[in-house]
Coordinates of C-alpha atoms in Angstrom, one line a residue:
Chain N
X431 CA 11.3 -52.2 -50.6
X432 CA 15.0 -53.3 -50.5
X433 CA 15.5 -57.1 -49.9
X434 CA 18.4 -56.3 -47.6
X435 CA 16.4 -54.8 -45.2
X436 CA 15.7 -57.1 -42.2
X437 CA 13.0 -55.7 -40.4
X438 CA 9.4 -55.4 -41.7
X439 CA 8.2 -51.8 -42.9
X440 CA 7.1 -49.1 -40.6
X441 CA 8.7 -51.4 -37.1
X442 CA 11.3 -50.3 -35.2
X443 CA 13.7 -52.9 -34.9
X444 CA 15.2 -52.1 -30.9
X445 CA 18.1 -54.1 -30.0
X446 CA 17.4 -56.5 -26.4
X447 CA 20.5 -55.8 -25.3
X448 CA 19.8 -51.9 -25.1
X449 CA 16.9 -52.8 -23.3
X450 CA 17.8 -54.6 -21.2
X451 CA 20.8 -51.9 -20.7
X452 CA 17.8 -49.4 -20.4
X453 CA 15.9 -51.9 -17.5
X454 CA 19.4 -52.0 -15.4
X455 CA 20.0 -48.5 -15.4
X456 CA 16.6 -47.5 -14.5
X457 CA 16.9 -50.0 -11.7
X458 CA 19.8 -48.7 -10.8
X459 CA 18.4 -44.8 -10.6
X460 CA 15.6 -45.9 -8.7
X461 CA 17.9 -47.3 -5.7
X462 CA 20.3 -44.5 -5.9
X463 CA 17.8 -41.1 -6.6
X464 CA 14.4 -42.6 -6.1
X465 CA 11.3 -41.9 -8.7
X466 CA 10.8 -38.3 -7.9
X467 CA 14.3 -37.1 -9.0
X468 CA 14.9 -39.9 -11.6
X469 CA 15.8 -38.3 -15.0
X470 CA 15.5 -39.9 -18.2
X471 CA 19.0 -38.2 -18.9
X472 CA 20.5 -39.8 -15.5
X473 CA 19.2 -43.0 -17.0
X474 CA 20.3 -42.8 -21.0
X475 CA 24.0 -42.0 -19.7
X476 CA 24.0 -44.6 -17.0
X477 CA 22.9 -47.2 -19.8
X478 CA 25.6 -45.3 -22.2
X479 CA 23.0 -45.0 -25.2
X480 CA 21.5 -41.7 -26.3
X481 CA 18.3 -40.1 -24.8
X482 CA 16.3 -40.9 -28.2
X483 CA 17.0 -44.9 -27.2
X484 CA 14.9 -44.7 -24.1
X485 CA 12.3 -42.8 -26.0
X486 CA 11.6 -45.1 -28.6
X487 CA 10.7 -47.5 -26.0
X488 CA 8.8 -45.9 -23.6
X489 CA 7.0 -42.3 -23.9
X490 CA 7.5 -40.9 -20.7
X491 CA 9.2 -41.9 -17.2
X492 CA 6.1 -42.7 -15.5
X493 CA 5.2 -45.5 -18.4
X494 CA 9.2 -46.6 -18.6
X495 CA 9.2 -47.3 -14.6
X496 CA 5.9 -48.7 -14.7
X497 CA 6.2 -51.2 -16.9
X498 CA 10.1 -52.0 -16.0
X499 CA 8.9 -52.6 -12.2
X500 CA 6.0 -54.5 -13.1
X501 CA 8.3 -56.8 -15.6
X502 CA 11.1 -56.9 -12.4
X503 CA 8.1 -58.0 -10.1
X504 CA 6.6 -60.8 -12.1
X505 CA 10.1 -62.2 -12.6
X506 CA 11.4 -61.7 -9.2
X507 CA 9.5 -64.3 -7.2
X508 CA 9.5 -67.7 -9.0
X509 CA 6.9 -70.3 -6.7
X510 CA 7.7 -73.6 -5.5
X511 CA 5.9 -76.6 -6.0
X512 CA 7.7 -79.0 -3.7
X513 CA 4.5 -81.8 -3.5
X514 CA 5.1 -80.4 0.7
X515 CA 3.6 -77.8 2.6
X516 CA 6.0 -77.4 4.7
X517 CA 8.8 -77.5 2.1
X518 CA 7.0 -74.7 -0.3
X519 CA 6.6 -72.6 3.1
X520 CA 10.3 -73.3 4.1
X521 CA 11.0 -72.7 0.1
X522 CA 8.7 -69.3 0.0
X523 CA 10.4 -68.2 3.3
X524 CA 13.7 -68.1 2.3
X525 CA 13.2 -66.8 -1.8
X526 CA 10.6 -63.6 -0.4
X527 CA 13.8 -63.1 2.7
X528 CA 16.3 -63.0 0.3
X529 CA 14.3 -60.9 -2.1
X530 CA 13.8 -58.0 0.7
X531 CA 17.0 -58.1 1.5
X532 CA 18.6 -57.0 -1.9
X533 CA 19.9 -53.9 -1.8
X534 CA 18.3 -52.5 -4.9
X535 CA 14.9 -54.0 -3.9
X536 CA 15.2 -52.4 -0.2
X537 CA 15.4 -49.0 -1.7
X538 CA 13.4 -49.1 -4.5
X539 CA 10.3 -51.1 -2.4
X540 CA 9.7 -48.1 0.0
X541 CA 10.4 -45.3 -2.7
X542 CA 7.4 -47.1 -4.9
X543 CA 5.0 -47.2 -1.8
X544 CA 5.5 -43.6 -1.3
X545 CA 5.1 -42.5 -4.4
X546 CA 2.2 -44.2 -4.6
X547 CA 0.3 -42.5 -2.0
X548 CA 0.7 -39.9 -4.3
X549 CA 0.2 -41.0 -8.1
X550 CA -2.9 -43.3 -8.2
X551 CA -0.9 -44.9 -11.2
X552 CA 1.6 -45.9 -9.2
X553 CA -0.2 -47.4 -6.6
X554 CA -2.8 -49.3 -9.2
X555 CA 0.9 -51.0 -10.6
X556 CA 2.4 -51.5 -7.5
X557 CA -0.9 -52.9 -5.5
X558 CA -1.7 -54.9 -8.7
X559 CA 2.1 -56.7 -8.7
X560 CA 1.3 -57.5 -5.2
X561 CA -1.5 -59.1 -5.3
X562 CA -0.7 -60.9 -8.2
X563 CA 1.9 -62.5 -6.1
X564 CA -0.4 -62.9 -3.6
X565 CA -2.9 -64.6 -5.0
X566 CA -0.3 -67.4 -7.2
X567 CA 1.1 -68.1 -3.0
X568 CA -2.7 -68.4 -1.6
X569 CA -4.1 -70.3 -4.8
X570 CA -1.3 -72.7 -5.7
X571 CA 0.9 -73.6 -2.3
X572 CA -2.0 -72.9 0.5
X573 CA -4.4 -74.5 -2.2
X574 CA -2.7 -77.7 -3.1
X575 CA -1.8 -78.2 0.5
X576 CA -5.6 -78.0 1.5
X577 CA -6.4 -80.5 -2.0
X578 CA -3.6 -82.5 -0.2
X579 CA -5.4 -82.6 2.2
X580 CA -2.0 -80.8 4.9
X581 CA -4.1 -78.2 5.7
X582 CA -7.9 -78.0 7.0
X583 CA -10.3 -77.8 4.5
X584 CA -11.9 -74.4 5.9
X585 CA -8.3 -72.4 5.6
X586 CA -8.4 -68.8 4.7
X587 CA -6.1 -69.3 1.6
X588 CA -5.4 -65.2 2.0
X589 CA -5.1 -64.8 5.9
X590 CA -2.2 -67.8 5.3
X591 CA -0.1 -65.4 3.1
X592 CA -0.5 -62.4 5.3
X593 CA 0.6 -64.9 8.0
X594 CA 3.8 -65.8 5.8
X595 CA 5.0 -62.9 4.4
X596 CA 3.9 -60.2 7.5
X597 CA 6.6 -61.0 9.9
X598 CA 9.1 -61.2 7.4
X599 CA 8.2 -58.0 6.0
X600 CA 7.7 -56.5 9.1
X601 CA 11.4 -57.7 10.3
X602 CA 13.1 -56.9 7.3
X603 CA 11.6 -53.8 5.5
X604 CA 10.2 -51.7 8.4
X605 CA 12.6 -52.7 11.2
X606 CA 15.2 -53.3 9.1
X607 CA 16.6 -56.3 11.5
X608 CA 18.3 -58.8 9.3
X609 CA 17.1 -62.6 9.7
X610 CA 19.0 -65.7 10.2
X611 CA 17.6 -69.4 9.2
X612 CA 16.7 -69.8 12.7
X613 CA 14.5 -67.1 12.6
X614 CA 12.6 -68.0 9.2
X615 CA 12.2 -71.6 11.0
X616 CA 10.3 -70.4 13.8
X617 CA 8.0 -68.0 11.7
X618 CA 7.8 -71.2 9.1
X619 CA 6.6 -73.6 12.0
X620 CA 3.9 -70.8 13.6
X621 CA 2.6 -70.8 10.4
X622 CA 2.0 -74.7 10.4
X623 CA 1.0 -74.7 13.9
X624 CA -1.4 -71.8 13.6
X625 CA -3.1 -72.8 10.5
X626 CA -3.2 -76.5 12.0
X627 CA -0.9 -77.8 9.0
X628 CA 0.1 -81.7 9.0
X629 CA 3.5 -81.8 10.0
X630 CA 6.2 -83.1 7.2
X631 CA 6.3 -86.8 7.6
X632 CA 10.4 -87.2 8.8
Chain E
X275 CA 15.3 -8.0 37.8
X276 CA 11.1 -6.7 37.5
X277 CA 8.5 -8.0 39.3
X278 CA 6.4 -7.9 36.9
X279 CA 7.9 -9.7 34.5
X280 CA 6.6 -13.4 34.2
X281 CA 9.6 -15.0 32.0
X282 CA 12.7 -15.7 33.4
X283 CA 15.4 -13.3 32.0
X284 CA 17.2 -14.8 28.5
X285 CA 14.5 -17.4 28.0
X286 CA 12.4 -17.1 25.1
X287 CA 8.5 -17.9 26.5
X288 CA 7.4 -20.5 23.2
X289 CA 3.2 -20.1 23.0
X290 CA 2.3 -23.5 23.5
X291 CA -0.7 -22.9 21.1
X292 CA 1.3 -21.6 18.3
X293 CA 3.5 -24.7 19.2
X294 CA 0.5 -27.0 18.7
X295 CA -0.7 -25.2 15.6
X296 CA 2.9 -25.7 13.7
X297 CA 3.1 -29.5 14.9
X298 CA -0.3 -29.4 13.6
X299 CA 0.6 -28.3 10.2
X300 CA 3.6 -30.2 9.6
X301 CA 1.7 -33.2 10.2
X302 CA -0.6 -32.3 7.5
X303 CA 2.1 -31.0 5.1
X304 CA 3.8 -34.2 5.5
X305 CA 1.1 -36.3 4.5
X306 CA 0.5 -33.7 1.4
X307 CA 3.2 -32.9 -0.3
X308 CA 6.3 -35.4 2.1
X309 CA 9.4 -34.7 3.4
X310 CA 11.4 -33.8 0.3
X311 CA 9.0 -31.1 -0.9
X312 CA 7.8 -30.1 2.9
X313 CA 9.1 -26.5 3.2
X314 CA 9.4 -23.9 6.8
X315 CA 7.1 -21.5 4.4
X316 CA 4.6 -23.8 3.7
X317 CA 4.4 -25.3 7.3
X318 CA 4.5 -21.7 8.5
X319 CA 1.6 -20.3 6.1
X320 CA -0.3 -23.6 7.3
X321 CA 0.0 -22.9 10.9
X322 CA -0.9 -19.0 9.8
X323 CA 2.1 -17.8 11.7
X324 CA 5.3 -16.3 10.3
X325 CA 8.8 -18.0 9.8
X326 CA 10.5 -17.1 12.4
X327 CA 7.9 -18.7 15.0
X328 CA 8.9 -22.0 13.1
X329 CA 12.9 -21.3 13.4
X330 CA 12.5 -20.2 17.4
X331 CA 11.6 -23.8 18.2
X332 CA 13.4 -26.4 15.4
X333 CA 16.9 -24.3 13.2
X334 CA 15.6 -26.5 10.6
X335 CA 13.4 -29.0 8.6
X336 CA 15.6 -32.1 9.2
X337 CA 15.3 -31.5 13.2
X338 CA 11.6 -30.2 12.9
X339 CA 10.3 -33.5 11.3
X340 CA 12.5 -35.8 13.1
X341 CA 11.1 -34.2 16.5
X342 CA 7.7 -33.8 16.1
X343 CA 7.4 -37.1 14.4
X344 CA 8.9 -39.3 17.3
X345 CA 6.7 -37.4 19.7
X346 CA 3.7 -38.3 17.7
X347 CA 5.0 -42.3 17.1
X348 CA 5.6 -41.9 21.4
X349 CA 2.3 -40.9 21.9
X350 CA 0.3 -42.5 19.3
X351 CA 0.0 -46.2 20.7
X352 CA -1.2 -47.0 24.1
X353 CA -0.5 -49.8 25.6
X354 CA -3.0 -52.4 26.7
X355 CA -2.6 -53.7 30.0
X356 CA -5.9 -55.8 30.6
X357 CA -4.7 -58.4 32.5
X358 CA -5.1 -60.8 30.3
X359 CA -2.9 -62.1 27.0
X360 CA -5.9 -62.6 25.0
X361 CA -7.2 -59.0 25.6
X362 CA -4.2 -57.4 25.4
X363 CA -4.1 -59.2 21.9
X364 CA -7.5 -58.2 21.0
X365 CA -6.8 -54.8 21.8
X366 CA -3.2 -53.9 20.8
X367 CA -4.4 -55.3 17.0
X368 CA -7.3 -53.0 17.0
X369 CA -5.4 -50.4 18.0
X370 CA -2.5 -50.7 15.6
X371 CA -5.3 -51.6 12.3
X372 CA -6.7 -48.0 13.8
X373 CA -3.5 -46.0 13.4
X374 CA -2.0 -48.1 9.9
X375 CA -5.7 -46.9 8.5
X376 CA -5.5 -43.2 9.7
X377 CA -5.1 -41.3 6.7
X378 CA -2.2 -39.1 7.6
X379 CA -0.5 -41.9 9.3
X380 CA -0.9 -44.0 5.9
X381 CA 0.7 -41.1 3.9
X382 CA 2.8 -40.0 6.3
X383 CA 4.8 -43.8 6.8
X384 CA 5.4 -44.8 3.1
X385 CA 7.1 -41.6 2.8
X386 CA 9.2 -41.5 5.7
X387 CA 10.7 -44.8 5.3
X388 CA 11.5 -44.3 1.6
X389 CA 13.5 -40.9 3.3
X390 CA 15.1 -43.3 5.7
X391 CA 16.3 -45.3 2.9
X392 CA 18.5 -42.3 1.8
X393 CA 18.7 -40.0 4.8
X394 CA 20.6 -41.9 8.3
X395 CA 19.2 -39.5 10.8
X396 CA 15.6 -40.1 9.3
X397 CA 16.3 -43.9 9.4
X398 CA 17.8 -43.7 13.0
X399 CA 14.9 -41.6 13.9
X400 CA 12.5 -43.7 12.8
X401 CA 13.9 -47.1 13.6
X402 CA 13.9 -45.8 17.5
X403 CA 10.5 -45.5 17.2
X404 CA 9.5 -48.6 16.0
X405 CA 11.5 -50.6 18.3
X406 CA 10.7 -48.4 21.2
X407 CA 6.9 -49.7 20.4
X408 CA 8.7 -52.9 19.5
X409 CA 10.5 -53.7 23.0
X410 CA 7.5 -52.2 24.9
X411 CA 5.0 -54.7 23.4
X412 CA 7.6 -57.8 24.1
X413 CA 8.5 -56.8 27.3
X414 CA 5.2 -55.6 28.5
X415 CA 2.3 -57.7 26.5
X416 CA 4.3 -61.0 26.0
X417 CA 6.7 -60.5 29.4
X418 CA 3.7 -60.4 31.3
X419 CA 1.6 -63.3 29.8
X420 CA 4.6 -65.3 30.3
X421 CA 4.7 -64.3 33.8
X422 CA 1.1 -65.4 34.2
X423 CA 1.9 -68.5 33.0
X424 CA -0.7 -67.7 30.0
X425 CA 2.0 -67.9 27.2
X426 CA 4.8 -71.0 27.4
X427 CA 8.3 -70.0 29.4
X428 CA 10.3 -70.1 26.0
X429 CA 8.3 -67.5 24.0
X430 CA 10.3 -65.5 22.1
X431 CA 9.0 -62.5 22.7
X432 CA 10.5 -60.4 19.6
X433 CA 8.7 -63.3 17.4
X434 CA 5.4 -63.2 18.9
X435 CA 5.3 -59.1 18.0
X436 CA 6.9 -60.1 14.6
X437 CA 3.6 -62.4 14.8
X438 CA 1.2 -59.6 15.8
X439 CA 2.1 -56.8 14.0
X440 CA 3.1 -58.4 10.6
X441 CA 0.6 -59.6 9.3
X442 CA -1.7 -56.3 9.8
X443 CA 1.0 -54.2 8.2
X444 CA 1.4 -56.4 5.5
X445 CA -2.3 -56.5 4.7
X446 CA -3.0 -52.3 5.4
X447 CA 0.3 -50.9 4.7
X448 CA 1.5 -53.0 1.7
X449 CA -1.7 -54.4 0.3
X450 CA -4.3 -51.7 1.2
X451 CA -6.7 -53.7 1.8
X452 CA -8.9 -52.9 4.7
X453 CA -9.4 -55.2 7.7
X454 CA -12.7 -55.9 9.7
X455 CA -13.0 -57.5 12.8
X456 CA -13.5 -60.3 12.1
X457 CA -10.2 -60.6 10.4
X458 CA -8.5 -59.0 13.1
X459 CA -10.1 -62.0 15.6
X460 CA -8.3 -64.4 13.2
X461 CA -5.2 -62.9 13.2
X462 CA -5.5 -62.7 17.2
X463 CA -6.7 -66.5 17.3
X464 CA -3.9 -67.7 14.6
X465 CA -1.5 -65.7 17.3
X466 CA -2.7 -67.9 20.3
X467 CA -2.4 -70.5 18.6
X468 CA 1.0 -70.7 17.1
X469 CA 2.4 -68.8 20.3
X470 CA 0.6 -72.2 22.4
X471 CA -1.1 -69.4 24.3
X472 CA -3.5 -70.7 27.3
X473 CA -7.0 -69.8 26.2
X474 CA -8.9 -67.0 28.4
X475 CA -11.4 -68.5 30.6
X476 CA -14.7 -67.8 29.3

């Protein structure tokens, strides 16, 4: 073997930032076209690379949007750890409002959710990046509250979330209303009062 | 003009079975195959009449869908009107866990809304619907609890629907996870609560 050679034998060396030109595009496609009429061609000229680029990455669109999504939705929503309830709820709130109302992630959310009441693959990512996210809220910030002793010892860790993140997605992704801080306030503060949280010492 | 005729002159006389049977089978081609591959032949096969039965009523798929869809979403949720905030409550989240878990309407929804994402008239279509069901269950269900004193004068009444109906279409529609009743009773209670509803005499 050549000693100039920089990459071991046999391994494809792929450049990040074609990748990552590769992830953008394909996000990009999703919002515009949607899955069903996303082209791998649509996507290599988009990204400006060749169609032979996207194929030595992943071997098929399903795989390529699969594991770009599921990369996009671990990323996406980081989770606070204030030491307060009622400032991870506030903090939550705001980062999942925000979140739903991105335009790429407004297009691309109900696209996903219809194609996966079609392709079981689909809906095994999408339903597994959800729930992933769902448990990390209801484990760590309903969790330590209830360790912290904010919240009642007998709290249903997963009705809490649903009781978070339902109105807001409800508001934002089916009606489609925008929100204001008010509005997050007053869902943030039923959420206390319903799950019988300690209010934030002032 | 003949006596014996039964349809006044001009008008074409529409078979209100054959009607039925093509509502019928766009309903279930929806659900199949969704909007984007839903075509007048298949609906028309479905419904086992010819083409030009669908084309007499709707001049095409765009005005088919979006009119035989709102007249389902007008029909499909009754609204409770028990006399009683708690009951209505009870009632309206049973109903609505009902319809999110039909299977059509589970197919059906995802895809429509990803449509709406790319297609105005679908949207506007679509977003008359849900806040039809919207304003009728703030006006009716919350109005009249706060007119019975049951629920506090300064309830919002958009929120406490935001409050209702989140949290079941986050949990059915986005997770698909099924409810029992026993969740739906602590939605309901957590609901009260947060709302500072008066408890129903028991």
């Amino acid at each position: 073997m050549a000693a100039t050679k920089r990459a071991p034998a046999g391994a494809a060396v792929l450049r990040g930032d074609i990748t990552a030109a590769i992830r953008n595009a394909v996000m990009h496609e999703l919002a515009e076209v949607g899955y069903g009429r996303l082209s791998i061609e649509a996507v290599a000229r988009r990204a400006g690379v060749g169609k032979t680029a996207v194929y030595r990455r992943w071997s098929n669109k399903l795989e390529m949007v699969l594991e770009i999504v599921s990369g996009v939705a671990e990323r996406s929503v980081p989770m606070p750890d204030t030491g307060s309830f009622a400032t991870d709820l506030q903090l939550t709130m705001f980062i999942v409002s925000k979140a739903l109302q991105h335009r790429i992630a407004s297009q691309i959310i109900p696209d996903l959710m219809a194609e996966a009441a079609r392709n079981p693959k689909i809906a095994e990512t999408l339903n597994k990046a959800l729930r992933t996210h769902q448990t990390a809220l209801s484990e760590k910030i309903v969790g330590q509250a209830i360790e912290r002793g904010e919240l009642p010892k007998g709290t249903d860790p997963e009705l809490a979330v649903d009781l978070m993140l339902g109105p807001l997605y409800w508001r934002l992704a089916v009606l489609r209303t925008p929100v204001d801080d008010d509005y997050l306030e007053k869902v943030a503060a039923s959420v206390m009062t319903s799950l019988g949280a300690t209010p934030p010492a002032s």
